[in-house]
Coordinates of C-alpha atoms in Angstrom, one line a residue:
M1 CA -49.1 18.0 32.0
G2 CA -45.4 18.4 31.4
L3 CA -44.6 16.2 34.4
L4 CA -47.0 13.5 33.2
F5 CA -45.5 13.6 29.7
L6 CA -42.0 13.1 31.1
L7 CA -43.2 10.2 33.3
A8 CA -44.9 8.6 30.3
S9 CA -41.8 9.0 28.2
F10 CA -39.6 7.5 30.9
I11 CA -41.9 4.5 31.3
L12 CA -42.0 4.0 27.5
C13 CA -38.2 4.1 27.3
Q14 CA -37.9 1.5 30.0
L15 CA -40.4 -0.8 28.2
V16 CA -38.4 -0.4 25.0
L17 CA -35.1 -1.1 26.7
S18 CA -36.5 -4.1 28.5
S19 CA -37.8 -5.6 25.3
L20 CA -34.4 -5.5 23.6
A21 CA -33.0 -9.0 23.4
I22 CA -29.7 -9.8 24.9
C23 CA -27.0 -12.0 23.4
P24 CA -28.1 -15.7 23.4
K25 CA -26.1 -17.9 25.7
D26 CA -25.1 -20.3 23.0
Q27 CA -23.4 -17.4 21.0
S28 CA -21.6 -16.2 24.1
L29 CA -20.3 -19.6 24.7
A30 CA -19.2 -20.0 21.1
L31 CA -17.3 -16.7 21.3
V32 CA -15.6 -17.7 24.5
E33 CA -14.7 -21.1 23.1
F34 CA -13.2 -19.5 20.0
N35 CA -11.2 -17.2 22.2
K36 CA -9.8 -20.2 24.2
T37 CA -8.3 -21.7 21.1
H38 CA -6.1 -18.7 20.5
V39 CA -3.4 -16.8 22.5
V40 CA -2.4 -13.2 22.3
D41 CA 1.1 -12.6 21.1
K42 CA 2.0 -8.9 20.5
S43 CA 5.3 -9.5 18.8
L44 CA 4.0 -12.0 16.2
A45 CA 0.4 -10.9 15.5
S46 CA 0.9 -7.2 15.3
F47 CA 3.5 -7.3 12.4
N48 CA 0.9 -7.5 9.6
C49 CA -1.0 -4.6 11.2
V50 CA 2.1 -2.4 11.4
F51 CA 3.0 -3.2 7.8
Y52 CA -0.4 -3.3 6.1
E53 CA -3.4 -2.3 8.1
A54 CA -4.7 1.1 9.1
Q55 CA -6.1 0.1 12.5
K56 CA -4.5 0.1 15.9
S57 CA -3.3 -3.3 17.0
Y58 CA -4.6 -4.4 20.4
P59 CA -6.1 -7.6 22.0
K60 CA -9.8 -7.0 21.8
T61 CA -10.7 -10.3 23.3
S62 CA -8.8 -9.6 26.5
S63 CA -11.8 -7.6 27.8
W64 CA -14.4 -10.3 27.1
N65 CA -16.3 -11.2 30.3
M66 CA -19.0 -13.8 30.6
N67 CA -20.5 -11.8 33.4
K68 CA -21.5 -9.2 30.8
D69 CA -23.8 -9.4 27.8
C70 CA -21.6 -10.4 24.9
C71 CA -23.3 -7.6 22.8
S72 CA -21.2 -5.2 24.9
W73 CA -17.9 -6.9 24.2
D74 CA -15.2 -5.2 22.2
G75 CA -15.5 -6.1 18.5
I76 CA -19.0 -7.4 18.6
I77 CA -22.3 -5.9 17.4
C78 CA -25.7 -7.6 17.9
D79 CA -29.1 -7.2 16.3
E80 CA -31.1 -4.9 18.6
M81 CA -34.2 -7.0 18.3
T82 CA -33.0 -10.6 18.4
G83 CA -29.6 -10.3 20.2
H84 CA -27.9 -12.4 17.5
V85 CA -24.3 -11.5 16.9
I86 CA -24.3 -9.9 13.4
E87 CA -20.8 -8.3 13.4
L88 CA -17.5 -9.7 14.6
D89 CA -14.5 -7.5 14.2
L90 CA -11.3 -9.0 15.5
S91 CA -9.0 -7.3 13.1
C92 CA -5.5 -6.7 14.4
S93 CA -6.3 -8.4 17.7
Q94 CA -2.9 -10.1 18.1
L95 CA -4.5 -13.5 17.9
V96 CA -2.4 -16.6 17.3
G97 CA -3.8 -20.1 16.7
K98 CA -5.5 -22.4 14.3
I99 CA -9.0 -22.1 12.8
D100 CA -10.3 -25.5 11.6
S101 CA -13.7 -26.7 10.5
N102 CA -14.6 -27.6 14.1
S103 CA -14.1 -24.0 15.3
S104 CA -17.0 -22.6 17.3
L105 CA -16.8 -19.5 15.1
F106 CA -19.1 -21.3 12.7
Q107 CA -21.8 -21.4 15.2
L108 CA -22.4 -17.7 14.7
F109 CA -24.9 -18.3 11.9
H110 CA -26.3 -14.8 11.8
L111 CA -23.0 -12.9 11.0
Q112 CA -23.3 -10.1 8.4
R113 CA -19.8 -8.7 8.8
L114 CA -16.7 -10.7 9.8
D115 CA -13.2 -9.2 10.0
L116 CA -10.3 -11.4 11.1
S117 CA -7.5 -9.6 9.2
G118 CA -4.1 -8.8 10.6
N119 CA -3.8 -11.8 13.0
N120 CA -1.7 -15.0 12.8
F121 CA -3.8 -18.1 12.2
S122 CA -0.7 -20.3 11.9
N123 CA -1.1 -21.5 8.3
S124 CA -4.7 -22.7 8.8
H125 CA -6.5 -23.5 5.6
I126 CA -9.6 -21.4 5.0
S127 CA -12.4 -23.7 5.9
P128 CA -15.2 -24.4 3.4
K129 CA -17.6 -23.6 6.3
F130 CA -16.9 -19.9 5.8
G131 CA -19.3 -20.4 2.8
R132 CA -22.2 -21.1 5.2
F133 CA -22.4 -17.5 6.5
S134 CA -25.1 -16.8 4.0
S135 CA -25.9 -13.4 5.4
L136 CA -22.4 -12.0 5.1
T137 CA -21.9 -8.7 3.3
Y138 CA -18.4 -8.2 4.5
L139 CA -15.6 -10.7 4.9
D140 CA -11.9 -9.9 5.4
L141 CA -9.4 -12.7 6.2
S142 CA -6.4 -10.8 4.8
H143 CA -2.8 -10.8 6.1
S144 CA -3.6 -13.4 8.8
S145 CA -1.3 -16.3 7.8
F146 CA -3.9 -18.4 6.1
S147 CA -2.5 -20.9 3.6
G148 CA -3.5 -23.5 1.0
Q149 CA -6.4 -23.4 -1.5
I150 CA -9.2 -20.9 -1.1
P151 CA -12.3 -23.0 -1.1
S152 CA -14.9 -22.7 -3.8
E153 CA -17.6 -22.4 -1.1
I154 CA -16.6 -18.7 -0.7
S155 CA -18.5 -18.1 -4.0
H156 CA -21.7 -19.1 -2.2
L157 CA -21.7 -15.8 -0.3
S158 CA -23.8 -14.0 -2.9
K159 CA -24.6 -11.0 -0.6
L160 CA -20.9 -10.1 -0.3
Q161 CA -20.1 -6.4 -1.0
S162 CA -16.5 -6.6 0.3
L163 CA -14.2 -9.6 0.1
G164 CA -10.6 -9.5 1.3
L165 CA -8.5 -12.7 1.0
S166 CA -5.0 -11.2 0.6
G167 CA -2.0 -13.3 1.5
N168 CA 1.0 -12.0 3.4
F169 CA 3.4 -9.9 1.4
P170 CA 6.2 -12.4 0.3
L171 CA 9.2 -10.4 1.5
F172 CA 11.1 -13.7 1.9
L173 CA 8.6 -16.4 1.0
D174 CA 6.2 -17.0 -1.9
A175 CA 2.5 -16.3 -1.6
D176 CA 0.9 -18.8 0.7
L177 CA -2.7 -18.7 -0.6
R178 CA -3.9 -20.2 -3.9
L179 CA -7.0 -19.8 -5.9
A180 CA -7.8 -22.1 -8.9
A181 CA -8.9 -20.4 -12.1
H182 CA -12.3 -22.3 -12.0
D183 CA -13.0 -21.0 -8.4
F184 CA -11.9 -17.5 -9.4
K185 CA -14.4 -17.5 -12.2
L186 CA -17.1 -18.8 -9.8
L187 CA -16.4 -15.8 -7.5
L188 CA -16.9 -13.4 -10.4
Q189 CA -20.1 -15.1 -11.6
N190 CA -21.8 -15.4 -8.2
L191 CA -20.6 -12.3 -6.2
T192 CA -22.3 -9.8 -8.3
Q193 CA -22.8 -7.3 -5.5
L194 CA -19.1 -6.8 -4.9
K195 CA -17.9 -3.3 -4.2
K196 CA -14.4 -4.3 -3.1
L197 CA -12.3 -7.3 -4.2
D198 CA -8.9 -7.7 -2.6
L199 CA -6.8 -10.7 -3.6
R200 CA -3.3 -9.4 -3.2
Y201 CA -0.5 -12.0 -3.2
V202 CA -2.9 -14.9 -3.9
N203 CA -1.5 -17.4 -6.4
I204 CA -4.3 -17.4 -9.0
S205 CA -3.2 -20.0 -11.4
S206 CA -4.4 -22.7 -13.8
T207 CA -3.0 -25.2 -16.3
V208 CA -4.8 -23.0 -18.9
P209 CA -3.5 -19.3 -18.8
L210 CA -6.2 -17.1 -17.4
N211 CA -6.8 -14.3 -19.8
F212 CA -8.5 -11.0 -19.0
S213 CA -10.1 -10.7 -22.4
S214 CA -11.6 -14.2 -22.3
H215 CA -12.6 -14.5 -18.7
L216 CA -12.7 -11.2 -16.9
T217 CA -14.5 -9.0 -19.4
E218 CA -17.3 -11.3 -20.5
A219 CA -20.5 -11.5 -18.5
G220 CA -19.6 -12.6 -15.0
G221 CA -16.1 -11.1 -15.4
I222 CA -14.4 -8.5 -13.1
F223 CA -14.9 -5.5 -15.4
H224 CA -18.6 -6.3 -15.6
L225 CA -19.2 -6.1 -11.9
S226 CA -21.3 -2.9 -12.0
N227 CA -20.8 -2.0 -8.3
L228 CA -17.1 -2.5 -8.1
Q229 CA -15.2 0.3 -6.5
V230 CA -11.9 -1.3 -5.4
L231 CA -10.0 -4.0 -7.3
D232 CA -6.6 -5.2 -6.0
L233 CA -4.9 -8.1 -7.6
D234 CA -1.3 -7.0 -6.8
G235 CA 1.3 -9.7 -6.7
N236 CA -0.5 -12.3 -8.9
K237 CA 2.4 -13.0 -11.2
E238 CA 0.6 -16.1 -12.7
L239 CA -2.3 -14.1 -13.9
S240 CA -2.0 -12.8 -17.5
G241 CA -4.1 -11.1 -20.1
N242 CA -4.8 -7.7 -21.6
F243 CA -7.1 -4.7 -21.1
P244 CA -10.6 -4.8 -22.6
K245 CA -10.9 -2.6 -25.6
S246 CA -14.4 -1.5 -24.9
K247 CA -16.1 0.2 -22.0
W248 CA -16.9 -2.1 -19.1
N249 CA -19.8 -1.9 -16.7
S250 CA -17.7 -1.0 -13.6
S251 CA -15.9 1.9 -15.3
S252 CA -18.1 4.6 -13.7
S253 CA -17.7 3.2 -10.2
L254 CA -14.1 2.0 -10.0
V255 CA -12.1 4.2 -7.6
E256 CA -9.0 2.0 -7.0
L257 CA -7.4 -0.3 -9.6
D258 CA -4.3 -2.2 -8.5
L259 CA -3.1 -4.8 -11.0
G260 CA 0.6 -4.7 -10.1
E261 CA 2.7 -7.7 -11.4
V262 CA -0.2 -9.0 -13.5
N263 CA 1.3 -10.0 -16.8
F264 CA -0.5 -8.1 -19.5
H265 CA 1.8 -8.4 -22.6
G266 CA 0.3 -5.4 -24.3
Y267 CA -0.3 -1.7 -24.7
L268 CA -2.1 0.7 -22.3
L269 CA -5.2 1.3 -24.3
P270 CA -6.6 4.9 -24.0
E271 CA -10.1 3.9 -25.0
S272 CA -10.4 1.6 -22.0
L273 CA -8.6 3.5 -19.2
G274 CA -10.2 6.7 -20.3
Y275 CA -13.5 5.4 -19.2
L276 CA -12.5 5.2 -15.5
T277 CA -13.8 8.7 -14.7
S278 CA -14.0 8.1 -10.9
L279 CA -10.5 6.6 -10.6
Q280 CA -8.3 7.9 -7.8
S281 CA -5.6 5.3 -7.7
L282 CA -4.0 3.4 -10.6
V283 CA -1.2 0.8 -9.9
L284 CA 0.2 -1.1 -12.9
W285 CA 3.8 -1.7 -11.9
F286 CA 5.7 -4.8 -13.2
C287 CA 2.9 -5.5 -15.7
N288 CA 5.1 -5.9 -18.9
L289 CA 3.1 -3.0 -20.5
S290 CA 4.6 -1.2 -23.6
G291 CA 3.9 1.7 -25.8
P292 CA 3.2 5.4 -24.9
I293 CA 1.3 6.6 -21.9
P294 CA -2.2 7.4 -23.2
T295 CA -3.1 11.1 -22.9
S296 CA -6.5 10.0 -21.7
L297 CA -5.0 9.3 -18.3
W298 CA -4.5 13.0 -17.9
N299 CA -8.2 13.5 -18.4
L300 CA -9.0 11.5 -15.2
T301 CA -9.9 14.4 -12.9
H302 CA -9.8 12.5 -9.7
I303 CA -6.5 10.6 -10.1
E304 CA -4.2 10.9 -7.0
Y305 CA -1.8 7.9 -7.4
L306 CA -0.3 7.0 -10.7
I307 CA 2.1 4.1 -10.5
L308 CA 3.4 2.7 -13.8
E309 CA 7.0 1.8 -12.9
N310 CA 8.9 -1.2 -14.2
N311 CA 7.3 -1.6 -17.6
H312 CA 8.3 -0.9 -21.2
L313 CA 6.6 2.4 -21.6
E314 CA 8.1 4.8 -24.2
G315 CA 7.6 8.3 -25.6
S316 CA 7.3 11.6 -23.8
L317 CA 5.4 12.4 -20.6
P318 CA 2.3 14.4 -21.4
D319 CA 1.4 17.6 -19.5
F320 CA -0.5 17.1 -16.2
K321 CA -3.9 18.9 -16.3
Y322 CA -5.0 18.5 -12.7
H323 CA -3.2 19.4 -9.5
I324 CA -4.8 16.8 -7.2
I325 CA -2.2 14.1 -7.9
T326 CA 0.1 13.3 -5.0
E327 CA 2.2 10.4 -6.2
I328 CA 3.9 9.7 -9.6
R329 CA 6.0 6.6 -10.1
L330 CA 7.3 5.9 -13.6
G331 CA 10.7 4.5 -12.9
N332 CA 12.4 1.8 -15.1
N333 CA 10.7 2.5 -18.4
Q334 CA 11.9 4.0 -21.7
L335 CA 10.3 7.4 -21.3
Q336 CA 12.2 10.3 -22.9
G337 CA 12.3 14.0 -23.5
P338 CA 12.2 16.9 -21.0
L339 CA 10.2 16.9 -17.8
P340 CA 6.8 18.6 -18.4
K341 CA 6.7 22.1 -17.0
S342 CA 3.2 21.3 -15.6
I343 CA 4.9 19.3 -12.8
Q344 CA 5.8 22.6 -11.2
N345 CA 2.1 23.2 -10.6
L346 CA 1.4 19.9 -8.8
V347 CA 1.3 21.5 -5.4
N348 CA 0.0 18.3 -3.7
L349 CA 2.8 16.2 -5.0
S350 CA 4.6 14.2 -2.3
W351 CA 6.3 11.5 -4.4
L352 CA 8.1 11.9 -7.8
D353 CA 9.9 8.7 -8.8
I354 CA 11.2 8.6 -12.4
P355 CA 14.6 6.8 -12.3
S356 CA 16.1 4.7 -15.1
N357 CA 14.4 6.4 -18.1
H358 CA 15.7 8.6 -20.9
F359 CA 14.6 12.0 -19.6
S360 CA 17.0 14.7 -20.6
G361 CA 17.7 18.4 -20.4
N362 CA 18.6 21.0 -17.7
V363 CA 16.4 21.1 -14.7
D364 CA 16.8 24.1 -12.4
V365 CA 16.3 23.5 -8.7
S366 CA 13.6 26.2 -8.8
F367 CA 11.6 23.7 -10.8
F368 CA 10.7 22.0 -7.5
S369 CA 10.4 25.1 -5.2
N370 CA 6.6 25.2 -5.3
L371 CA 6.2 21.6 -4.3
K372 CA 6.0 22.2 -0.6
K373 CA 4.8 18.6 0.2
L374 CA 7.5 16.8 -1.8
W375 CA 9.0 14.0 0.3
F376 CA 10.5 11.6 -2.2
L377 CA 12.4 12.7 -5.3
D378 CA 14.3 10.2 -7.6
L379 CA 15.8 11.5 -10.8
S380 CA 18.6 8.8 -11.0
F381 CA 20.0 7.4 -14.2
N382 CA 18.5 9.9 -16.6
S383 CA 20.4 12.4 -18.8
I384 CA 19.3 15.2 -16.5
S385 CA 21.5 18.1 -15.4
L386 CA 20.4 19.6 -12.2
T387 CA 21.3 23.3 -12.2
N388 CA 21.0 26.2 -9.8
E389 CA 21.2 29.4 -11.7
K390 CA 19.5 31.3 -8.9
K391 CA 22.0 30.2 -6.4
A392 CA 21.1 32.7 -3.7
K393 CA 17.4 31.8 -3.7
S394 CA 16.8 28.3 -5.1
T395 CA 16.6 25.4 -2.6
L396 CA 14.8 22.1 -2.5
P397 CA 11.6 21.9 -0.4
E398 CA 12.1 21.7 3.3
S399 CA 9.7 18.7 3.3
L400 CA 12.1 16.5 1.3
G401 CA 13.1 13.3 3.0
H402 CA 14.5 11.1 0.2
L403 CA 16.6 12.5 -2.6
R404 CA 18.2 10.2 -5.2
L405 CA 20.4 11.7 -7.9
A406 CA 22.6 8.8 -8.9
A407 CA 24.4 9.5 -12.2
C408 CA 22.7 12.9 -12.7
E409 CA 25.0 15.8 -13.6
V410 CA 25.2 18.0 -10.5
K411 CA 28.0 20.5 -10.1
E412 CA 27.2 21.8 -6.6
L413 CA 24.9 20.9 -3.8
N414 CA 24.2 24.2 -1.9
F415 CA 20.6 23.8 -2.7
L416 CA 20.5 21.1 0.0
R417 CA 20.9 23.6 2.7
S418 CA 17.1 24.0 3.3
A419 CA 16.4 20.2 3.2
G420 CA 16.4 19.9 7.0
H421 CA 14.4 16.7 7.1
L422 CA 16.5 14.8 4.7
E423 CA 16.7 11.1 5.7
Q424 CA 18.3 9.4 2.6
L425 CA 20.7 10.9 0.0
D426 CA 22.0 9.1 -3.1
L427 CA 24.9 10.9 -4.9
S428 CA 26.5 7.9 -6.4
F429 CA 28.1 7.5 -9.9
K430 CA 28.7 11.3 -10.2
K431 CA 32.5 11.7 -10.0
L432 CA 32.0 14.5 -7.5
A433 CA 35.2 16.1 -6.0
R434 CA 33.4 17.8 -3.1
I435 CA 29.9 17.9 -1.8
G436 CA 29.7 20.8 0.6
Q437 CA 27.6 20.8 3.8
I438 CA 24.7 18.4 4.1
P439 CA 21.9 18.8 6.7
L440 CA 22.5 16.2 9.5
S441 CA 19.4 16.4 11.7
Y442 CA 17.6 13.4 10.2
L443 CA 20.1 11.9 7.7
Y444 CA 20.8 8.2 8.3
Y445 CA 21.7 6.9 4.8
I446 CA 24.0 8.3 2.1
D447 CA 25.3 6.6 -1.0
L448 CA 28.6 8.0 -2.3
R449 CA 29.8 5.2 -4.5
S450 CA 31.9 5.8 -7.6
N451 CA 32.9 9.4 -6.8
I452 CA 36.4 11.0 -6.6
L453 CA 35.9 12.7 -3.2
Q454 CA 39.1 13.5 -1.3
G455 CA 39.8 15.3 1.9
S456 CA 37.5 15.7 4.9
L457 CA 34.0 14.3 4.6
P458 CA 31.5 17.0 5.8
I459 CA 29.7 14.2 7.8
P460 CA 31.9 11.8 9.8
P461 CA 31.8 8.2 8.6
P462 CA 30.8 5.5 11.1
Y463 CA 34.2 3.9 11.4
V464 CA 37.0 4.3 14.0
N465 CA 40.2 5.9 12.8
D466 CA 42.1 2.8 12.1
R467 CA 39.4 1.4 9.7
I468 CA 39.0 4.3 7.2
P469 CA 37.6 2.7 4.0
Q470 CA 39.2 3.4 0.6
T471 CA 37.1 2.2 -2.4
N472 CA 36.6 3.1 -6.0
N473 CA 38.9 6.1 -6.1
T474 CA 37.2 7.5 -3.1
T475 CA 39.3 8.5 0.0
F476 CA 37.8 9.9 3.2
V477 CA 39.4 11.4 6.2
P478 CA 37.1 11.6 9.2
D479 CA 36.4 14.7 11.1
E480 CA 37.9 13.7 14.5
E481 CA 36.5 16.6 16.4
N482 CA 32.9 15.6 15.6
D483 CA 33.0 11.8 15.5
S484 CA 32.1 11.0 19.0
T485 CA 29.2 13.5 19.3
F486 CA 27.8 12.6 16.0
L487 CA 27.8 8.8 16.5
S488 CA 26.2 9.1 19.9
E489 CA 23.3 11.2 18.6
L490 CA 22.6 9.7 15.2
S491 CA 22.3 6.1 13.8
W492 CA 23.2 6.0 10.1
K493 CA 25.3 4.4 7.4
V494 CA 27.5 5.5 4.5
V495 CA 27.2 3.2 1.5
L496 CA 30.7 2.7 0.0
M497 CA 31.1 -0.9 -1.0
G498 CA 28.1 -1.1 -3.4
Y499 CA 26.2 -3.7 -1.4
A500 CA 22.6 -4.3 -2.3
E501 CA 19.9 -2.0 -1.0
D502 CA 17.0 -3.7 -2.8
L503 CA 15.4 -4.9 0.4
E504 CA 15.4 -1.5 2.0
Y505 CA 13.9 0.0 -1.2
R506 CA 11.1 -2.6 -1.3
I507 CA 10.3 -1.9 2.4
I508 CA 10.1 1.8 1.6
M509 CA 7.7 1.0 -1.3
R510 CA 5.5 -1.1 0.9
R511 CA 5.4 1.5 3.7
R512 CA 4.3 4.0 1.1
K513 CA 1.6 1.5 0.0
K514 CA 0.5 1.2 3.6
Q515 CA 0.2 5.0 3.8
R516 CA -2.0 4.9 0.7
G517 CA -3.9 2.0 2.2
Q518 CA -4.6 4.0 5.4
M519 CA -6.2 6.8 3.3
H520 CA -8.2 4.4 1.2
Y521 CA -9.2 2.5 4.4
R522 CA -10.7 5.6 5.9
R523 CA -12.4 6.5 2.6
R524 CA -13.9 3.0 2.3
R525 CA -15.1 3.0 5.9
N526 CA -16.9 6.3 5.2
N527 CA -18.5 4.8 2.1
G528 CA -19.6 1.6 3.9
I529 CA -17.1 -0.8 2.3

């Protein structure tokens, strides 16, 4: 009986396998034709993936072979019963070329998921034909060098749960994608199933100012999308408005809220932000917000990333109640008072960035000793005195990679001895006479502008002996014994002339956002968005 059962099971399996449909030939040909209109260029197409995306960049289409069923090709998933191609994932595939309305891509009528992010489509306009994929639940065209107006036909995709149309980060150029206010409103009215909406660096503009209270909080507005988990409108400088005063439908589901550079002209309202009970990431930088930080933010038990820098926030910093937070960025505001003692308990904190405020008082180095994951610390341009009363014991965390103490009062720097992973150090505008020994293993950038240092620099400057710089009452004599060895083993620079470092800082900020994006990407994949 056992043998007969195994034989029957084998025959049944074979019948099931033989009944599964294979990829229709017309769809195989459409895929091949699409591939022929693009080339693989690792140097050009992989940049956006390195800078933005969480996936590995590699040419998926290189393995496509017409001698095999297209359902087995990399990046393709077919319906098991019909064989139709229902998923096409060519994200970060190093593709370069145009996509126009005649593309064979639009012959794949049964697509449910389409991901073309992280490629270079050579300033192609997004074709209105994308709106014909009526079964799509997932569409991502982000960071792929599309340009021009986003067509209103995208709003026809009523089954969409995830929509990504982000432009390229305008490091040197303005945003290259545009979305008319009317078409934006159509998206919000029609795509009611959205869980994720990503429109970073899309120029959402109109002759009539788009206002959150009049367009985005009413029926059909962003905050009334009841399934919304991720909203990213970062970089939309033409978009303006204010927060809704009442609870919105998406408040219980929203996990990530990034409205950086959206022009709000108003206060952070505690009654609105306090409703976001599931929120893990809040990004409101360069938003023109004013007033105190609402204490209700500290009631959000899941918050991990709090980014409110470059606003007009004032008042003191409330005590942190929960230890899950990993990143705090409050620089360039008008916050004042002492640092809350509760910061010492944030054991998961990796990034504390609070420069150019009015924080004051003595802060002992031991204040940071429990923050074993701290990687970035910026206390610059505050009225803070960094002390070290427990000189024999107190040091900064070994994990520290970036330390900025510009214009802070610091009398000695022996607490740096344990910071063995230090990459960047800013000690400018301090009038220091000596700085002691600095860990060299990873250091590549040090800013010593506007000091009165004289004598031998404890790290040799990257200049030959006949080009020793003298600037701003600062004189250095190189350590001749160590120059050659040091320069052969380490690439770094000493900032003496006061030249701009804004570009480097922005790159650091974007890399950090990429790291956050990687974590969010994995989380969204696990949640099916």
